[in-house]
PDB file of C-alpha atoms and ligand atoms in Angstrom:
ATOM      1  CA  MET B1286     105.653 209.277 136.149  1.00 69.00           C
ATOM      2  CA  LYS B1287     107.174 205.665 135.042  1.00 93.00           C
ATOM      3  CA  SER B1288     106.650 203.245 132.868  1.00 97.00           C
ATOM      4  CA  ILE B1289     107.085 199.242 132.845  1.00 98.00           C
ATOM      5  CA  ILE B1290     107.344 196.870 130.100  1.00 98.00           C
ATOM      6  CA  LEU B1291     106.027 193.159 130.184  1.00 98.00           C
ATOM      7  CA  LEU B1292     108.794 191.455 128.334  1.00 98.00           C
ATOM      8  CA  GLY B1293     108.100 187.834 127.339  1.00 96.00           C
ATOM      9  CA  GLY B1294     107.965 185.241 124.025  1.00 93.00           C
ATOM     10  CA  PRO B1295     104.633 184.737 122.890  1.00 91.00           C
ATOM     11  CA  GLY B1296     102.389 182.527 125.262  1.00 89.00           C
ATOM     12  CA  VAL B1297     104.137 183.660 128.505  1.00 94.00           C
ATOM     13  CA  GLY B1298     100.844 185.350 129.613  1.00 92.00           C
ATOM     14  CA  LYS B1299     101.380 189.215 128.782  1.00 94.00           C
ATOM     15  CA  GLY B1300      97.793 190.112 127.753  1.00 91.00           C
ATOM     16  CA  THR B1301      96.635 188.107 130.724  1.00 91.00           C
ATOM     17  CA  LEU B1302      98.917 189.809 133.225  1.00 95.00           C
ATOM     18  CA  ALA B1303      97.910 193.455 131.584  1.00 95.00           C
ATOM     19  CA  ASP B1304      94.419 192.460 131.457  1.00 92.00           C
ATOM     20  CA  PHE B1305      94.738 192.363 135.653  1.00 95.00           C
ATOM     21  CA  LEU B1306      96.971 195.067 135.865  1.00 96.00           C
ATOM     22  CA  LYS B1307      94.417 197.456 133.975  1.00 94.00           C
ATOM     23  CA  LYS B1308      92.001 196.948 136.757  1.00 93.00           C
ATOM     24  CA  GLN B1309      94.419 197.262 139.629  1.00 94.00           C
ATOM     25  CA  THR B1310      96.513 199.949 138.656  1.00 94.00           C
ATOM     26  CA  ASP B1311      96.767 203.178 136.425  1.00 93.00           C
ATOM     27  CA  TYR B1312      98.840 202.285 134.086  1.00 95.00           C
ATOM     28  CA  ILE B1313      97.654 202.800 130.275  1.00 95.00           C
ATOM     29  CA  HIS B1314      97.840 199.439 128.443  1.00 95.00           C
ATOM     30  CA  VAL B1315     100.008 199.779 125.364  1.00 96.00           C
ATOM     31  CA  SER B1316      99.855 196.425 123.336  1.00 95.00           C
ATOM     32  CA  THR B1317     101.682 196.963 120.038  1.00 96.00           C
ATOM     33  CA  GLY B1318     100.036 193.727 118.953  1.00 94.00           C
ATOM     34  CA  ASP B1319      96.711 194.904 119.437  1.00 93.00           C
ATOM     35  CA  MET B1320      97.294 197.957 117.891  1.00 96.00           C
ATOM     36  CA  LEU B1321      98.745 196.461 114.548  1.00 96.00           C
ATOM     37  CA  ARG B1322      95.811 193.935 114.606  1.00 94.00           C
ATOM     38  CA  ALA B1323      93.237 196.993 114.706  1.00 94.00           C
ATOM     39  CA  ALA B1324      95.257 198.603 111.740  1.00 95.00           C
ATOM     40  CA  ILE B1325      94.465 195.482 109.856  1.00 94.00           C
ATOM     41  CA  GLN B1326      90.781 195.207 110.726  1.00 92.00           C
ATOM     42  CA  SER B1327      90.316 198.638 109.720  1.00 95.00           C
ATOM     43  CA  GLY B1328      92.289 198.335 106.384  1.00 94.00           C
ATOM     44  CA  SER B1329      94.838 201.630 107.190  1.00 94.00           C
ATOM     45  CA  PRO B1330      97.918 202.053 105.597  1.00 93.00           C
ATOM     46  CA  VAL B1331      99.859 200.836 108.816  1.00 93.00           C
ATOM     47  CA  GLY B1332      97.783 197.629 108.670  1.00 94.00           C
ATOM     48  CA  LEU B1333      98.499 196.861 105.083  1.00 94.00           C
ATOM     49  CA  GLU B1334     101.974 197.482 105.581  1.00 93.00           C
ATOM     50  CA  ALA B1335     102.036 194.934 108.689  1.00 95.00           C
ATOM     51  CA  LYS B1336      99.972 192.420 107.676  1.00 94.00           C
ATOM     52  CA  SER B1337     102.174 189.887 106.043  1.00 93.00           C
ATOM     53  CA  PHE B1338     104.641 190.093 108.786  1.00 94.00           C
ATOM     54  CA  MET B1339     102.292 189.153 110.869  1.00 93.00           C
ATOM     55  CA  GLU B1340     100.509 186.420 109.518  1.00 89.00           C
ATOM     56  CA  THR B1341     104.325 184.476 108.914  1.00 88.00           C
ATOM     57  CA  GLY B1342     105.140 185.354 112.570  1.00 87.00           C
ATOM     58  CA  ARG B1343     107.718 187.481 111.775  1.00 92.00           C
ATOM     59  CA  LEU B1344     108.004 191.120 113.020  1.00 95.00           C
ATOM     60  CA  VAL B1345     106.736 194.528 111.986  1.00 97.00           C
ATOM     61  CA  PRO B1346     109.379 196.864 110.551  1.00 97.00           C
ATOM     62  CA  ASP B1347     110.653 198.960 113.794  1.00 97.00           C
ATOM     63  CA  SER B1348     109.761 202.415 112.007  1.00 96.00           C
ATOM     64  CA  VAL B1349     106.411 201.188 111.538  1.00 96.00           C
ATOM     65  CA  VAL B1350     105.954 200.388 115.285  1.00 98.00           C
ATOM     66  CA  LEU B1351     108.049 202.906 116.788  1.00 98.00           C
ATOM     67  CA  ARG B1352     105.541 205.500 114.757  1.00 96.00           C
ATOM     68  CA  ILE B1353     102.479 204.224 115.809  1.00 96.00           C
ATOM     69  CA  VAL B1354     103.834 203.848 119.835  1.00 97.00           C
ATOM     70  CA  GLU B1355     104.668 207.394 119.521  1.00 96.00           C
ATOM     71  CA  GLU B1356     101.593 208.328 118.306  1.00 95.00           C
ATOM     72  CA  ARG B1357      99.558 206.560 121.213  1.00 94.00           C
ATOM     73  CA  ILE B1358     101.901 207.818 124.044  1.00 94.00           C
ATOM     74  CA  SER B1359     101.478 211.507 122.612  1.00 92.00           C
ATOM     75  CA  GLN B1360      97.661 211.465 122.871  1.00 91.00           C
ATOM     76  CA  ASP B1361      97.833 211.295 126.962  1.00 88.00           C
ATOM     77  CA  SER B1362      99.656 213.589 128.998  1.00 79.00           C
ATOM     78  CA  THR B1363     102.848 213.932 130.237  1.00 75.00           C
ATOM     79  CA  GLY B1364     102.145 212.537 133.708  1.00 80.00           C
ATOM     80  CA  ALA B1365     100.694 209.244 132.282  1.00 90.00           C
ATOM     81  CA  ARG B1366     102.065 205.740 133.232  1.00 94.00           C
ATOM     82  CA  PHE B1367     102.323 203.299 130.385  1.00 96.00           C
ATOM     83  CA  MET B1368     102.348 199.326 130.421  1.00 97.00           C
ATOM     84  CA  PHE B1369     104.031 198.029 127.460  1.00 98.00           C
ATOM     85  CA  ASP B1370     102.901 194.726 126.177  1.00 96.00           C
ATOM     86  CA  GLY B1371     104.698 193.359 123.204  1.00 96.00           C
ATOM     87  CA  PHE B1372     106.890 195.899 122.645  1.00 98.00           C
ATOM     88  CA  PRO B1373     109.695 196.864 122.367  1.00 98.00           C
ATOM     89  CA  ARG B1374     110.905 193.561 120.672  1.00 97.00           C
ATOM     90  CA  THR B1375     114.449 194.725 119.201  1.00 98.00           C
ATOM     91  CA  ILE B1376     117.300 196.656 120.807  1.00 98.00           C
ATOM     92  CA  GLU B1377     116.447 199.395 117.914  1.00 98.00           C
ATOM     93  CA  GLN B1378     112.712 199.574 119.561  1.00 98.00           C
ATOM     94  CA  ALA B1379     114.139 199.859 122.840  1.00 98.00           C
ATOM     95  CA  GLU B1380     116.631 202.607 121.546  1.00 98.00           C
ATOM     96  CA  GLY B1381     113.654 204.512 120.022  1.00 98.00           C
ATOM     97  CA  LEU B1382     111.322 204.132 123.056  1.00 97.00           C
ATOM     98  CA  ASP B1383     114.304 205.873 125.178  1.00 97.00           C
ATOM     99  CA  ALA B1384     114.491 208.734 122.433  1.00 97.00           C
ATOM    100  CA  ILE B1385     110.293 208.775 122.453  1.00 96.00           C
ATOM    101  CA  PHE B1386     110.751 209.314 126.260  1.00 94.00           C
ATOM    102  CA  LYS B1387     112.979 212.180 125.460  1.00 94.00           C
ATOM    103  CA  ARG B1388     110.949 214.227 123.264  1.00 93.00           C
ATOM    104  CA  LEU B1389     107.853 213.832 125.051  1.00 91.00           C
ATOM    105  CA  GLY B1390     108.686 213.070 128.574  1.00 90.00           C
ATOM    106  CA  GLY B1391     108.604 209.784 130.666  1.00 92.00           C
ATOM    107  CA  SER B1392     111.190 207.085 131.634  1.00 94.00           C
ATOM    108  CA  LEU B1393     110.926 203.393 132.741  1.00 96.00           C
ATOM    109  CA  ASN B1394     110.771 201.856 136.242  1.00 95.00           C
ATOM    110  CA  HIS B1395     110.552 198.085 135.703  1.00 97.00           C
ATOM    111  CA  VAL B1396     110.953 195.688 132.849  1.00 98.00           C
ATOM    112  CA  PHE B1397     109.087 192.381 133.733  1.00 98.00           C
ATOM    113  CA  ASN B1398     110.830 189.287 132.322  1.00 98.00           C
ATOM    114  CA  LEU B1399     108.372 186.659 132.361  1.00 97.00           C
ATOM    115  CA  VAL B1400     109.941 183.537 132.323  1.00 96.00           C
ATOM    116  CA  VAL B1401     107.716 180.220 131.215  1.00 95.00           C
ATOM    117  CA  GLU B1402     109.217 176.462 129.935  1.00 92.00           C
ATOM    118  CA  ARG B1403     108.652 175.879 126.232  1.00 89.00           C
ATOM    119  CA  PRO B1404     106.160 173.159 126.108  1.00 88.00           C
ATOM    120  CA  VAL B1405     104.156 175.067 128.452  1.00 89.00           C
ATOM    121  CA  LEU B1406     104.262 178.216 126.277  1.00 88.00           C
ATOM    122  CA  LEU B1407     103.088 175.551 123.387  1.00 89.00           C
ATOM    123  CA  ARG B1408     100.314 174.399 125.278  1.00 88.00           C
ATOM    124  CA  ARG B1409      99.380 178.162 126.014  1.00 88.00           C
ATOM    125  CA  LEU B1410      99.285 179.012 122.610  1.00 90.00           C
ATOM    126  CA  THR B1411      97.609 176.509 120.719  1.00 91.00           C
ATOM    127  CA  GLY B1412      94.488 176.445 123.376  1.00 93.00           C
ATOM    128  CA  ARG B1413      94.531 180.397 123.177  1.00 92.00           C
ATOM    129  CA  ARG B1414      90.955 181.913 122.484  1.00 95.00           C
ATOM    130  CA  VAL B1415      90.251 185.976 122.248  1.00 94.00           C
ATOM    131  CA  CYS B1416      87.535 188.231 122.477  1.00 95.00           C
ATOM    132  CA  LYS B1417      86.831 189.675 118.566  1.00 94.00           C
ATOM    133  CA  THR B1418      85.429 192.720 120.532  1.00 93.00           C
ATOM    134  CA  CYS B1419      86.962 193.573 123.601  1.00 91.00           C
ATOM    135  CA  GLY B1420      90.508 191.266 123.251  1.00 90.00           C
ATOM    136  CA  ALA B1421      90.087 189.642 126.697  1.00 90.00           C
ATOM    137  CA  VAL B1422      91.956 186.516 126.992  1.00 91.00           C
ATOM    138  CA  TYR B1423      90.728 182.612 127.233  1.00 93.00           C
ATOM    139  CA  HIS B1424      92.515 179.206 127.398  1.00 93.00           C
ATOM    140  CA  VAL B1425      90.563 176.093 126.237  1.00 94.00           C
ATOM    141  CA  THR B1426      91.204 173.711 128.847  1.00 89.00           C
ATOM    142  CA  SER B1427      92.956 176.297 131.520  1.00 87.00           C
ATOM    143  CA  ARG B1428      91.128 179.354 131.404  1.00 91.00           C
ATOM    144  CA  PRO B1429      87.751 178.671 129.542  1.00 95.00           C
ATOM    145  CA  PRO B1430      84.990 181.117 129.545  1.00 97.00           C
ATOM    146  CA  LYS B1431      81.710 180.429 131.255  1.00 97.00           C
ATOM    147  CA  GLN B1432      80.013 179.688 127.572  1.00 97.00           C
ATOM    148  CA  GLU B1433      81.778 178.081 125.245  1.00 96.00           C
ATOM    149  CA  GLY B1434      82.596 180.699 122.558  1.00 97.00           C
ATOM    150  CA  VAL B1435      81.287 183.536 124.477  1.00 97.00           C
ATOM    151  CA  CYS B1436      83.332 186.028 126.056  1.00 97.00           C
ATOM    152  CA  ASP B1437      82.438 186.566 129.926  1.00 97.00           C
ATOM    153  CA  VAL B1438      82.860 189.951 129.792  1.00 95.00           C
ATOM    154  CA  ASP B1439      80.727 191.242 126.857  1.00 97.00           C
ATOM    155  CA  ALA B1440      79.266 188.089 125.242  1.00 97.00           C
ATOM    156  CA  GLY B1441      81.520 188.741 122.413  1.00 97.00           C
ATOM    157  CA  GLU B1442      82.551 186.042 119.706  1.00 97.00           C
ATOM    158  CA  LEU B1443      85.987 184.293 120.932  1.00 97.00           C
ATOM    159  CA  TYR B1444      88.233 183.252 118.009  1.00 95.00           C
ATOM    160  CA  GLN B1445      91.833 181.897 117.693  1.00 94.00           C
ATOM    161  CA  ARG B1446      94.338 184.064 116.553  1.00 91.00           C
ATOM    162  CA  THR B1447      95.427 183.234 112.902  1.00 88.00           C
ATOM    163  CA  ASP B1448      99.210 183.305 113.817  1.00 88.00           C
ATOM    164  CA  ASP B1449      98.471 180.895 116.962  1.00 89.00           C
ATOM    165  CA  SER B1450      98.969 178.040 114.123  1.00 87.00           C
ATOM    166  CA  GLU B1451     101.242 175.386 114.979  1.00 85.00           C
ATOM    167  CA  ALA B1452     103.652 176.466 112.384  1.00 85.00           C
ATOM    168  CA  THR B1453     103.556 180.062 113.000  1.00 89.00           C
ATOM    169  CA  ILE B1454     103.899 179.458 116.726  1.00 90.00           C
ATOM    170  CA  LEU B1455     107.611 177.796 116.150  1.00 90.00           C
ATOM    171  CA  ASN B1456     108.393 180.694 113.648  1.00 91.00           C
ATOM    172  CA  ARG B1457     107.549 183.562 116.469  1.00 91.00           C
ATOM    173  CA  LEU B1458     109.447 181.458 119.054  1.00 93.00           C
ATOM    174  CA  GLU B1459     112.753 181.489 116.740  1.00 94.00           C
ATOM    175  CA  VAL B1460     112.005 185.295 116.205  1.00 94.00           C
ATOM    176  CA  TYR B1461     111.481 185.769 120.138  1.00 95.00           C
ATOM    177  CA  GLU B1462     115.135 184.043 120.456  1.00 95.00           C
ATOM    178  CA  LYS B1463     116.865 185.846 117.826  1.00 97.00           C
ATOM    179  CA  GLN B1464     115.790 189.441 118.197  1.00 96.00           C
ATOM    180  CA  THR B1465     114.024 190.398 121.435  1.00 97.00           C
ATOM    181  CA  VAL B1466     115.891 187.646 123.951  1.00 97.00           C
ATOM    182  CA  PRO B1467     118.968 190.645 123.750  1.00 98.00           C
ATOM    183  CA  LEU B1468     116.369 193.171 125.262  1.00 98.00           C
ATOM    184  CA  ILE B1469     117.195 190.887 128.327  1.00 98.00           C
ATOM    185  CA  SER B1470     120.618 192.048 129.191  1.00 98.00           C
ATOM    186  CA  PHE B1471     120.216 195.405 127.472  1.00 98.00           C
ATOM    187  CA  TYR B1472     117.894 195.847 130.538  1.00 98.00           C
ATOM    188  CA  ARG B1473     119.784 194.172 133.009  1.00 98.00           C
ATOM    189  CA  LYS B1474     122.357 196.305 132.849  1.00 98.00           C
ATOM    190  CA  LYS B1475     120.116 199.345 133.225  1.00 97.00           C
ATOM    191  CA  GLY B1476     119.337 197.443 136.437  1.00 97.00           C
ATOM    192  CA  LEU B1477     115.585 197.830 135.655  1.00 98.00           C
ATOM    193  CA  LEU B1478     114.975 193.981 134.703  1.00 98.00           C
ATOM    194  CA  ARG B1479     112.309 191.632 137.310  1.00 97.00           C
ATOM    195  CA  ASP B1480     112.557 188.025 136.629  1.00 97.00           C
ATOM    196  CA  ILE B1481     108.875 186.701 136.745  1.00 97.00           C
ATOM    197  CA  ASP B1482     108.237 182.998 137.194  1.00 96.00           C
ATOM    198  CA  ALA B1483     105.402 182.842 134.780  1.00 96.00           C
ATOM    199  CA  GLY B1484     104.936 179.338 134.507  1.00 93.00           C
ATOM    200  CA  GLY B1485     102.129 178.602 137.205  1.00 92.00           C
ATOM    201  CA  LYS B1486      98.500 179.965 137.264  1.00 91.00           C
ATOM    202  CA  ALA B1487      97.807 183.511 136.020  1.00 92.00           C
ATOM    203  CA  GLU B1488      96.901 184.543 139.694  1.00 95.00           C
ATOM    204  CA  GLU B1489     100.355 183.828 140.944  1.00 96.00           C
ATOM    205  CA  THR B1490     102.016 185.890 138.176  1.00 97.00           C
ATOM    206  CA  ASP B1491      99.866 188.799 138.889  1.00 97.00           C
ATOM    207  CA  ALA B1492     100.522 188.684 142.902  1.00 97.00           C
ATOM    208  CA  LEU B1493     104.224 188.475 142.225  1.00 97.00           C
ATOM    209  CA  VAL B1494     104.366 191.817 139.729  1.00 97.00           C
ATOM    210  CA  LEU B1495     101.894 193.735 142.050  1.00 96.00           C
ATOM    211  CA  LYS B1496     103.981 192.963 144.725  1.00 95.00           C
ATOM    212  CA  VAL B1497     107.278 194.513 142.730  1.00 95.00           C
ATOM    213  CA  LEU B1498     104.541 197.283 142.021  1.00 94.00           C
ATOM    214  CA  THR B1499     103.485 198.319 145.226  1.00 91.00           C
ATOM    215  CA  ALA B1500     106.425 197.711 147.377  1.00 85.00           C
TER     216      ALA B1500
HETATM  217  P1  LIG A  93     101.854 189.909 119.557  1.00 87.67           P
HETATM  218  O1  LIG A  93     100.091 190.433 119.667  1.00 87.67           O
HETATM  219  O2  LIG A  93     102.265 190.548 121.062  1.00 87.67           O
HETATM  220  O3  LIG A  93     102.102 188.757 119.699  1.00 87.67           O
HETATM  221  O4  LIG A  93     101.796 190.266 118.140  1.00 87.67           O
HETATM  222  C1  LIG A  93     101.532 189.570 117.139  1.00 87.67           C
HETATM  223  C2  LIG A  93     102.739 189.919 115.945  1.00 87.67           C
HETATM  224  O5  LIG A  93     102.547 191.402 115.955  1.00 87.67           O
HETATM  225  C3  LIG A  93     103.923 189.631 116.021  1.00 87.67           C
HETATM  226  O6  LIG A  93     104.048 188.342 115.597  1.00 87.67           O
HETATM  227  C4  LIG A  93     104.450 190.663 115.138  1.00 87.67           C
HETATM  228  O7  LIG A  93     104.367 190.304 113.853  1.00 87.67           O
HETATM  229  C5  LIG A  93     103.246 191.692 115.117  1.00 87.67           C
HETATM  230  N1  LIG A  93     104.048 192.704 116.373  1.00 87.67           N
HETATM  231  C6  LIG A  93     103.557 192.913 117.777  1.00 87.67           C
HETATM  232  N2  LIG A  93     104.025 193.886 118.288  1.00 87.67           N
HETATM  233  C7  LIG A  93     105.544 194.075 117.604  1.00 87.67           C
HETATM  234  C8  LIG A  93     106.541 194.537 117.603  1.00 87.67           C
HETATM  235  N3  LIG A  93     106.885 195.563 119.052  1.00 87.67           N
HETATM  236  N4  LIG A  93     107.446 194.577 116.884  1.00 87.67           N
HETATM  237  C9  LIG A  93     107.298 193.956 115.768  1.00 87.67           C
HETATM  238  N5  LIG A  93     106.303 193.193 115.407  1.00 87.67           N
HETATM  239  C10 LIG A  93     105.185 193.426 116.672  1.00 87.67           C
END
């Protein structure tokens, strides 16, 4: 079975698209950001190692990320299909993923490159709110919950990620340009890249991606 990657800078809507695809398909959602935040909350060794990188918007070392991804993939049967969200973020991680697939079985089918203009990204990130318990993503103006500060899905408390402050956002965008953008040509050369205009409404992005997956 073949897996997919949701590629794009902070704020392009990878998490929102993943929420939709989880409901519509059988892809297993693997978000390294969510896994690392959970590790920090539980106070595990991985969490302790990742904390300072995440708080300043820098990338967590490739070796740490590849370890948690391999652990996660090995929990499912070889037939499982994964949807990677926020991973890989460097060429080293992309090569590491190839090596993991060689060891455990699996391959990639599509890499969705979500494209959004910078001013839109900044607006999205500063207004983003996330459910503390289930991770559902909201926006104060474009995707508000029914009741302010409360998750529609499980009534969990909504919070603003500490790395969604303006200074950290600028740093994350710079890190994306330098370290993750090279993945676009890496996957284009392999014939796996699908450019998706993700600057409109979430439903429009959802439909574009679903069309490719069901073609
Ligand atoms: P995200 O939730 O994907 O925006 O990730 C939040 C933060 O977690 C990033 O700014 C990084 O510090 C860290 N992170 C998440 N995924 C990765 C990854 N694949 N490689 C390195 N760091 C990551």
